[in-house]
Protein backbone atom coordinates (compact mmCIF):
# COMPACT_ATOMS: atom_id res chain seq x y z
CA UNK A 1 0.00 0.00 0.00
CA UNK A 2 1.89 3.03 -1.28
CA UNK A 3 5.12 1.07 -0.61
CA UNK A 4 5.23 2.47 2.92
CA UNK A 5 7.54 0.60 5.29
CA UNK A 6 8.41 1.79 8.78
CA UNK A 7 11.33 0.70 10.94
CA UNK A 8 10.34 1.22 14.56
CA UNK A 9 12.72 0.19 17.32
CA UNK A 10 13.89 -2.93 15.47
CA UNK A 11 10.51 -3.97 14.11
CA UNK A 12 9.40 -3.66 10.49
CA UNK A 13 5.88 -2.49 9.71
CA UNK A 14 4.57 -2.56 6.14
CA UNK A 15 1.42 -0.55 5.50
CA UNK A 16 -1.36 -2.72 4.04
CA UNK A 17 -4.49 -0.56 4.34
CA UNK A 18 -5.30 3.01 5.33
CA UNK A 19 -8.61 4.86 5.64
CA UNK A 20 -10.27 7.02 8.26
CA UNK A 21 -11.96 3.93 9.64
CA UNK A 22 -8.96 1.59 10.00
CA UNK A 23 -5.24 1.15 9.51
CA UNK A 24 -3.57 -2.22 8.90
CA UNK A 25 0.09 -3.21 8.73
CA UNK A 26 2.16 -6.37 8.36
CA UNK A 27 4.62 -6.60 11.26
CA UNK A 28 7.87 -8.49 11.76
CA UNK A 29 9.07 -8.59 15.36
CA UNK A 30 12.61 -9.99 15.55
CA UNK A 31 13.42 -12.02 18.66
CA UNK A 32 13.73 -9.83 21.73
CA UNK A 33 11.73 -6.88 20.37
CA UNK A 34 8.54 -5.62 21.95
CA UNK A 35 6.00 -2.85 22.27
CA UNK A 36 5.91 -1.87 25.95
CA UNK A 37 2.63 -1.61 27.85
CA UNK A 38 0.48 1.18 26.49
CA UNK A 39 -3.11 2.31 26.03
CA UNK A 40 -5.02 3.49 22.97
CA UNK A 41 -7.80 5.60 24.53
CA UNK A 42 -9.63 6.03 21.20
CA UNK A 43 -8.88 2.84 19.20
CA UNK A 44 -9.36 -0.90 19.31
CA UNK A 45 -6.22 -2.77 18.24
CA UNK A 46 -6.04 -6.29 16.80
CA UNK A 47 -3.24 -8.71 15.95
CA UNK A 48 -3.59 -11.82 13.81
CA UNK A 49 -0.51 -14.00 14.28
CA UNK A 50 0.84 -15.45 11.02
CA UNK A 51 3.92 -17.20 12.45
CA UNK A 52 5.94 -17.32 15.62
CA UNK A 53 4.81 -16.49 19.12
CA UNK A 54 3.94 -13.34 21.03
CA UNK A 55 3.81 -13.06 24.78
CA UNK A 56 1.12 -10.54 25.56
CA UNK A 57 0.16 -8.54 28.58
CA UNK A 58 -3.48 -7.46 28.45
CA UNK A 59 -5.22 -5.69 31.32
CA UNK A 60 -2.82 -7.21 33.87
CA UNK A 61 -2.97 -10.77 32.54
CA UNK A 62 -0.23 -12.60 30.61
CA UNK A 63 -0.83 -15.07 27.80
CA UNK A 64 0.71 -16.29 24.55
CA UNK A 65 -0.55 -16.05 20.97
CA UNK A 66 0.72 -18.24 18.14
CA UNK A 67 -0.02 -18.76 14.44
CA UNK A 68 -3.74 -18.54 13.73
CA UNK A 69 -4.62 -16.65 16.92
CA UNK A 70 -6.50 -13.36 16.79
CA UNK A 71 -6.04 -11.01 19.74
CA UNK A 72 -8.33 -8.05 20.43
CA UNK A 73 -6.95 -5.24 22.57
CA UNK A 74 -9.91 -2.94 23.27
CA UNK A 75 -9.57 0.81 23.51
CA UNK A 76 -8.72 2.01 26.98
CA UNK A 77 -7.30 -1.37 28.05
CA UNK A 78 -3.54 -1.50 28.80
CA UNK A 79 -1.57 -3.97 26.71
CA UNK A 80 2.00 -4.88 25.73
CA UNK A 81 3.36 -7.16 23.02
CA UNK A 82 6.64 -9.05 23.46
CA UNK A 83 8.61 -11.50 21.32
CA UNK A 84 10.49 -13.66 23.82
CA UNK A 85 10.48 -16.73 21.55
CA UNK A 86 14.01 -16.60 20.15
CA UNK A 87 12.71 -16.41 16.55
CA UNK A 88 10.87 -13.85 14.40
CA UNK A 89 7.16 -13.36 14.99
CA UNK A 90 5.08 -12.20 12.01
CA UNK A 91 1.56 -10.82 12.14
CA UNK A 92 -1.08 -8.54 10.72
CA UNK A 93 -2.04 -5.65 13.01
CA UNK A 94 -4.87 -3.19 12.62
CA UNK A 95 -6.58 -0.44 14.56
CA UNK A 96 -10.02 1.10 14.27
CA UNK A 97 -10.55 3.94 13.85
CA UNK A 98 -7.26 5.18 12.41
CA UNK A 99 -7.09 8.52 14.24
CA UNK A 100 -3.45 9.74 13.97
CA UNK A 101 -1.64 6.39 14.17
CA UNK A 102 -0.23 6.61 10.63
CA UNK A 103 1.19 10.04 11.43
CA UNK A 104 2.72 8.58 14.59
CA UNK A 105 4.40 5.79 12.62
CA UNK A 106 5.67 8.34 10.08
CA UNK A 107 7.17 10.41 12.91
CA UNK A 108 8.83 7.55 14.84
CA UNK A 109 10.21 5.75 11.77
CA UNK A 110 13.93 5.22 12.46
CA UNK A 111 13.88 7.14 15.76
CA UNK A 112 16.49 5.24 17.82
CA UNK A 113 15.66 6.60 21.29
CA UNK A 114 12.77 4.78 23.06
CA UNK A 115 12.18 7.78 25.33
CA UNK A 116 11.68 10.00 22.26
CA UNK A 117 9.29 7.44 20.73
CA UNK A 118 7.26 7.47 23.97
CA UNK A 119 7.21 11.28 24.01
CA UNK A 120 6.00 11.50 20.40
CA UNK A 121 3.44 8.72 20.92
CA UNK A 122 1.75 10.74 23.66
CA UNK A 123 1.04 13.42 21.04
CA UNK A 124 -0.87 10.81 19.00
CA UNK A 125 -3.18 9.19 21.56
CA UNK A 126 -0.87 6.32 22.49
CA UNK A 127 0.02 6.45 26.17
CA UNK A 128 2.91 4.25 27.36
CA UNK A 129 2.84 2.88 30.91
CA UNK A 130 5.48 1.63 33.35
CA UNK A 131 6.54 -2.00 32.72
CA UNK A 132 4.35 -4.69 34.33
CA UNK A 133 5.65 -6.13 37.61
mmCIF file with all atom_site columns, N, CA and C in Angstrom, residues 66-106:
data_model
loop_
_atom_site.group_PDB
_atom_site.id
_atom_site.type_symbol
_atom_site.label_atom_id
_atom_site.label_alt_id
_atom_site.label_comp_id
_atom_site.label_asym_id
_atom_site.label_entity_id
_atom_site.label_seq_id
_atom_site.pdbx_PDB_ins_code
_atom_site.Cartn_x
_atom_site.Cartn_y
_atom_site.Cartn_z
_atom_site.occupancy
_atom_site.B_iso_or_equiv
_atom_site.pdbx_formal_charge
_atom_site.auth_seq_id
_atom_site.auth_comp_id
_atom_site.auth_asym_id
_atom_site.auth_atom_id
_atom_site.pdbx_PDB_model_num
ATOM 1   N N  . UNK A 1 66  ? -0.081  -17.598 19.185 1.00 0.00 ? 66  UNK A N  1
ATOM 2   C CA . UNK A 1 66  ? 0.718   -18.243 18.140 1.00 0.00 ? 66  UNK A CA 1
ATOM 3   C C  . UNK A 1 66  ? -0.063  -18.248 16.826 1.00 0.00 ? 66  UNK A C  1
ATOM 4   N N  . UNK A 1 67  ? 0.560   -18.788 15.787 1.00 0.00 ? 67  UNK A N  1
ATOM 5   C CA . UNK A 1 67  ? -0.017  -18.765 14.441 1.00 0.00 ? 67  UNK A CA 1
ATOM 6   C C  . UNK A 1 67  ? -1.492  -19.168 14.450 1.00 0.00 ? 67  UNK A C  1
ATOM 7   N N  . UNK A 1 68  ? -2.310  -18.308 13.827 1.00 0.00 ? 68  UNK A N  1
ATOM 8   C CA . UNK A 1 68  ? -3.742  -18.543 13.730 1.00 0.00 ? 68  UNK A CA 1
ATOM 9   C C  . UNK A 1 68  ? -4.552  -17.856 14.811 1.00 0.00 ? 68  UNK A C  1
ATOM 10  N N  . UNK A 1 69  ? -3.895  -17.335 15.842 1.00 0.00 ? 69  UNK A N  1
ATOM 11  C CA . UNK A 1 69  ? -4.621  -16.653 16.916 1.00 0.00 ? 69  UNK A CA 1
ATOM 12  C C  . UNK A 1 69  ? -4.930  -15.212 16.529 1.00 0.00 ? 69  UNK A C  1
ATOM 13  N N  . UNK A 1 70  ? -6.098  -14.753 16.935 1.00 0.00 ? 70  UNK A N  1
ATOM 14  C CA . UNK A 1 70  ? -6.500  -13.355 16.789 1.00 0.00 ? 70  UNK A CA 1
ATOM 15  C C  . UNK A 1 70  ? -6.657  -12.778 18.185 1.00 0.00 ? 70  UNK A C  1
ATOM 16  N N  . UNK A 1 71  ? -5.985  -11.662 18.430 1.00 0.00 ? 71  UNK A N  1
ATOM 17  C CA . UNK A 1 71  ? -6.041  -11.014 19.736 1.00 0.00 ? 71  UNK A CA 1
ATOM 18  C C  . UNK A 1 71  ? -6.685  -9.646  19.568 1.00 0.00 ? 71  UNK A C  1
ATOM 19  N N  . UNK A 1 72  ? -7.678  -9.364  20.409 1.00 0.00 ? 72  UNK A N  1
ATOM 20  C CA . UNK A 1 72  ? -8.326  -8.050  20.427 1.00 0.00 ? 72  UNK A CA 1
ATOM 21  C C  . UNK A 1 72  ? -7.870  -7.312  21.676 1.00 0.00 ? 72  UNK A C  1
ATOM 22  N N  . UNK A 1 73  ? -7.394  -6.083  21.470 1.00 0.00 ? 73  UNK A N  1
ATOM 23  C CA . UNK A 1 73  ? -6.949  -5.237  22.569 1.00 0.00 ? 73  UNK A CA 1
ATOM 24  C C  . UNK A 1 73  ? -7.838  -3.995  22.547 1.00 0.00 ? 73  UNK A C  1
ATOM 25  N N  . UNK A 1 74  ? -8.911  -4.013  23.344 1.00 0.00 ? 74  UNK A N  1
ATOM 26  C CA . UNK A 1 74  ? -9.912  -2.943  23.274 1.00 0.00 ? 74  UNK A CA 1
ATOM 27  C C  . UNK A 1 74  ? -9.360  -1.579  23.687 1.00 0.00 ? 74  UNK A C  1
ATOM 28  N N  . UNK A 1 75  ? -9.974  -0.544  23.148 1.00 0.00 ? 75  UNK A N  1
ATOM 29  C CA . UNK A 1 75  ? -9.568  0.813   23.514 1.00 0.00 ? 75  UNK A CA 1
ATOM 30  C C  . UNK A 1 75  ? -9.678  0.988   25.025 1.00 0.00 ? 75  UNK A C  1
ATOM 31  N N  . UNK A 1 76  ? -8.717  1.737   25.558 1.00 0.00 ? 76  UNK A N  1
ATOM 32  C CA . UNK A 1 76  ? -8.719  2.012   26.977 1.00 0.00 ? 76  UNK A CA 1
ATOM 33  C C  . UNK A 1 76  ? -8.149  0.915   27.847 1.00 0.00 ? 76  UNK A C  1
ATOM 34  N N  . UNK A 1 77  ? -7.813  -0.242  27.271 1.00 0.00 ? 77  UNK A N  1
ATOM 35  C CA . UNK A 1 77  ? -7.296  -1.371  28.048 1.00 0.00 ? 77  UNK A CA 1
ATOM 36  C C  . UNK A 1 77  ? -5.779  -1.461  27.849 1.00 0.00 ? 77  UNK A C  1
ATOM 37  N N  . UNK A 1 78  ? -4.994  -1.417  28.939 1.00 0.00 ? 78  UNK A N  1
ATOM 38  C CA . UNK A 1 78  ? -3.537  -1.498  28.803 1.00 0.00 ? 78  UNK A CA 1
ATOM 39  C C  . UNK A 1 78  ? -3.092  -2.834  28.217 1.00 0.00 ? 78  UNK A C  1
ATOM 40  N N  . UNK A 1 79  ? -2.098  -2.757  27.317 1.00 0.00 ? 79  UNK A N  1
ATOM 41  C CA . UNK A 1 79  ? -1.566  -3.971  26.712 1.00 0.00 ? 79  UNK A CA 1
ATOM 42  C C  . UNK A 1 79  ? -0.110  -3.767  26.276 1.00 0.00 ? 79  UNK A C  1
ATOM 43  N N  . UNK A 1 80  ? 0.629   -4.868  26.215 1.00 0.00 ? 80  UNK A N  1
ATOM 44  C CA . UNK A 1 80  ? 1.999   -4.877  25.731 1.00 0.00 ? 80  UNK A CA 1
ATOM 45  C C  . UNK A 1 80  ? 2.220   -6.134  24.921 1.00 0.00 ? 80  UNK A C  1
ATOM 46  N N  . UNK A 1 81  ? 3.141   -6.053  23.956 1.00 0.00 ? 81  UNK A N  1
ATOM 47  C CA . UNK A 1 81  ? 3.364   -7.162  23.023 1.00 0.00 ? 81  UNK A CA 1
ATOM 48  C C  . UNK A 1 81  ? 4.859   -7.448  23.001 1.00 0.00 ? 81  UNK A C  1
ATOM 49  N N  . UNK A 1 82  ? 5.241   -8.687  23.302 1.00 0.00 ? 82  UNK A N  1
ATOM 50  C CA . UNK A 1 82  ? 6.644   -9.052  23.461 1.00 0.00 ? 82  UNK A CA 1
ATOM 51  C C  . UNK A 1 82  ? 6.964   -10.290 22.630 1.00 0.00 ? 82  UNK A C  1
ATOM 52  N N  . UNK A 1 83  ? 8.134   -10.298 21.990 1.00 0.00 ? 83  UNK A N  1
ATOM 53  C CA . UNK A 1 83  ? 8.610   -11.501 21.320 1.00 0.00 ? 83  UNK A CA 1
ATOM 54  C C  . UNK A 1 83  ? 9.783   -12.041 22.126 1.00 0.00 ? 83  UNK A C  1
ATOM 55  N N  . UNK A 1 84  ? 9.487   -13.016 22.974 1.00 0.00 ? 84  UNK A N  1
ATOM 56  C CA . UNK A 1 84  ? 10.494  -13.655 23.817 1.00 0.00 ? 84  UNK A CA 1
ATOM 57  C C  . UNK A 1 84  ? 10.848  -15.043 23.283 1.00 0.00 ? 84  UNK A C  1
ATOM 58  N N  . UNK A 1 85  ? 10.417  -15.360 22.063 1.00 0.00 ? 85  UNK A N  1
ATOM 59  C CA . UNK A 1 85  ? 10.475  -16.729 21.548 1.00 0.00 ? 85  UNK A CA 1
ATOM 60  C C  . UNK A 1 85  ? 11.841  -17.170 21.029 1.00 0.00 ? 85  UNK A C  1
ATOM 61  N N  . UNK A 1 86  ? 12.727  -16.232 20.743 1.00 0.00 ? 86  UNK A N  1
ATOM 62  C CA . UNK A 1 86  ? 14.012  -16.604 20.154 1.00 0.00 ? 86  UNK A CA 1
ATOM 63  C C  . UNK A 1 86  ? 13.992  -16.661 18.632 1.00 0.00 ? 86  UNK A C  1
ATOM 64  N N  . UNK A 1 87  ? 12.840  -16.413 18.015 1.00 0.00 ? 87  UNK A N  1
ATOM 65  C CA . UNK A 1 87  ? 12.707  -16.412 16.550 1.00 0.00 ? 87  UNK A CA 1
ATOM 66  C C  . UNK A 1 87  ? 11.783  -15.261 16.164 1.00 0.00 ? 87  UNK A C  1
ATOM 67  N N  . UNK A 1 88  ? 11.770  -14.912 14.867 1.00 0.00 ? 88  UNK A N  1
ATOM 68  C CA . UNK A 1 88  ? 10.871  -13.855 14.397 1.00 0.00 ? 88  UNK A CA 1
ATOM 69  C C  . UNK A 1 88  ? 9.411   -14.227 14.652 1.00 0.00 ? 88  UNK A C  1
ATOM 70  N N  . UNK A 1 89  ? 8.613   -13.210 14.930 1.00 0.00 ? 89  UNK A N  1
ATOM 71  C CA . UNK A 1 89  ? 7.158   -13.358 14.989 1.00 0.00 ? 89  UNK A CA 1
ATOM 72  C C  . UNK A 1 89  ? 6.592   -12.434 13.910 1.00 0.00 ? 89  UNK A C  1
ATOM 73  N N  . UNK A 1 90  ? 5.640   -12.937 13.142 1.00 0.00 ? 90  UNK A N  1
ATOM 74  C CA . UNK A 1 90  ? 5.082   -12.198 12.011 1.00 0.00 ? 90  UNK A CA 1
ATOM 75  C C  . UNK A 1 90  ? 3.567   -12.154 12.177 1.00 0.00 ? 90  UNK A C  1
ATOM 76  N N  . UNK A 1 91  ? 2.990   -10.973 11.900 1.00 0.00 ? 91  UNK A N  1
ATOM 77  C CA . UNK A 1 91  ? 1.561   -10.818 12.139 1.00 0.00 ? 91  UNK A CA 1
ATOM 78  C C  . UNK A 1 91  ? 0.981   -9.711  11.283 1.00 0.00 ? 91  UNK A C  1
ATOM 79  N N  . UNK A 1 92  ? -0.342  -9.645  11.303 1.00 0.00 ? 92  UNK A N  1
ATOM 80  C CA . UNK A 1 92  ? -1.083  -8.539  10.719 1.00 0.00 ? 92  UNK A CA 1
ATOM 81  C C  . UNK A 1 92  ? -1.740  -7.802  11.877 1.00 0.00 ? 92  UNK A C  1
ATOM 82  N N  . UNK A 1 93  ? -1.435  -6.518  12.001 1.00 0.00 ? 93  UNK A N  1
ATOM 83  C CA . UNK A 1 93  ? -2.038  -5.650  13.011 1.00 0.00 ? 93  UNK A CA 1
ATOM 84  C C  . UNK A 1 93  ? -3.028  -4.726  12.330 1.00 0.00 ? 93  UNK A C  1
ATOM 85  N N  . UNK A 1 94  ? -4.031  -4.283  13.085 1.00 0.00 ? 94  UNK A N  1
ATOM 86  C CA . UNK A 1 94  ? -4.871  -3.189  12.618 1.00 0.00 ? 94  UNK A CA 1
ATOM 87  C C  . UNK A 1 94  ? -5.506  -2.490  13.807 1.00 0.00 ? 94  UNK A C  1
ATOM 88  N N  . UNK A 1 95  ? -5.861  -1.242  13.568 1.00 0.00 ? 95  UNK A N  1
ATOM 89  C CA . UNK A 1 95  ? -6.577  -0.442  14.560 1.00 0.00 ? 95  UNK A CA 1
ATOM 90  C C  . UNK A 1 95  ? -7.818  0.145   13.896 1.00 0.00 ? 95  UNK A C  1
ATOM 91  N N  . UNK A 1 96  ? -8.808  0.435   14.744 1.00 0.00 ? 96  UNK A N  1
ATOM 92  C CA . UNK A 1 96  ? -10.020 1.095   14.267 1.00 0.00 ? 96  UNK A CA 1
ATOM 93  C C  . UNK A 1 96  ? -10.539 1.983   15.390 1.00 0.00 ? 96  UNK A C  1
ATOM 94  N N  . UNK A 1 97  ? -10.837 3.222   15.096 1.00 0.00 ? 97  UNK A N  1
ATOM 95  C CA . UNK A 1 97  ? -10.552 3.944   13.852 1.00 0.00 ? 97  UNK A CA 1
ATOM 96  C C  . UNK A 1 97  ? -9.069  4.309   13.765 1.00 0.00 ? 97  UNK A C  1
ATOM 97  N N  . UNK A 1 98  ? -8.667  4.871   12.646 1.00 0.00 ? 98  UNK A N  1
ATOM 98  C CA . UNK A 1 98  ? -7.264  5.181   12.407 1.00 0.00 ? 98  UNK A CA 1
ATOM 99  C C  . UNK A 1 98  ? -6.740  6.282   13.313 1.00 0.00 ? 98  UNK A C  1
ATOM 100 N N  . UNK A 1 99  ? -7.524  7.344   13.490 1.00 0.00 ? 99  UNK A N  1
ATOM 101 C CA . UNK A 1 99  ? -7.090  8.523   14.240 1.00 0.00 ? 99  UNK A CA 1
ATOM 102 C C  . UNK A 1 99  ? -5.753  9.007   13.670 1.00 0.00 ? 99  UNK A C  1
ATOM 103 N N  . UNK A 1 100 ? -4.724  9.216   14.495 1.00 0.00 ? 100 UNK A N  1
ATOM 104 C CA . UNK A 1 100 ? -3.455  9.735   13.968 1.00 0.00 ? 100 UNK A CA 1
ATOM 105 C C  . UNK A 1 100 ? -2.327  8.706   14.037 1.00 0.00 ? 100 UNK A C  1
ATOM 106 N N  . UNK A 1 101 ? -2.682  7.407   14.038 1.00 0.00 ? 101 UNK A N  1
ATOM 107 C CA . UNK A 1 101 ? -1.639  6.389   14.174 1.00 0.00 ? 101 UNK A CA 1
ATOM 108 C C  . UNK A 1 101 ? -0.670  6.378   12.994 1.00 0.00 ? 101 UNK A C  1
ATOM 109 N N  . UNK A 1 102 ? -1.155  6.585   11.776 1.00 0.00 ? 102 UNK A N  1
ATOM 110 C CA . UNK A 1 102 ? -0.233  6.614   10.634 1.00 0.00 ? 102 UNK A CA 1
ATOM 111 C C  . UNK A 1 102 ? 0.760   7.765   10.781 1.00 0.00 ? 102 UNK A C  1
ATOM 112 N N  . UNK A 1 103 ? 0.295   8.910   11.212 1.00 0.00 ? 103 UNK A N  1
ATOM 113 C CA . UNK A 1 103 ? 1.186   10.040  11.435 1.00 0.00 ? 103 UNK A CA 1
ATOM 114 C C  . UNK A 1 103 ? 2.216   9.701   12.514 1.00 0.00 ? 103 UNK A C  1
ATOM 115 N N  . UNK A 1 104 ? 1.780   9.017   13.564 1.00 0.00 ? 104 UNK A N  1
ATOM 116 C CA . UNK A 1 104 ? 2.724   8.581   14.593 1.00 0.00 ? 104 UNK A CA 1
ATOM 117 C C  . UNK A 1 104 ? 3.797   7.694   13.989 1.00 0.00 ? 104 UNK A C  1
ATOM 118 N N  . UNK A 1 105 ? 3.402   6.677   13.219 1.00 0.00 ? 105 UNK A N  1
ATOM 119 C CA . UNK A 1 105 ? 4.396   5.789   12.618 1.00 0.00 ? 105 UNK A CA 1
ATOM 120 C C  . UNK A 1 105 ? 5.342   6.563   11.700 1.00 0.00 ? 105 UNK A C  1
ATOM 121 N N  . UNK A 1 106 ? 4.811   7.509   10.930 1.00 0.00 ? 106 UNK A N  1
ATOM 122 C CA . UNK A 1 106 ? 5.673   8.337   10.079 1.00 0.00 ? 106 UNK A CA 1
ATOM 123 C C  . UNK A 1 106 ? 6.704   9.081   10.932 1.00 0.00 ? 106 UNK A C  1
#
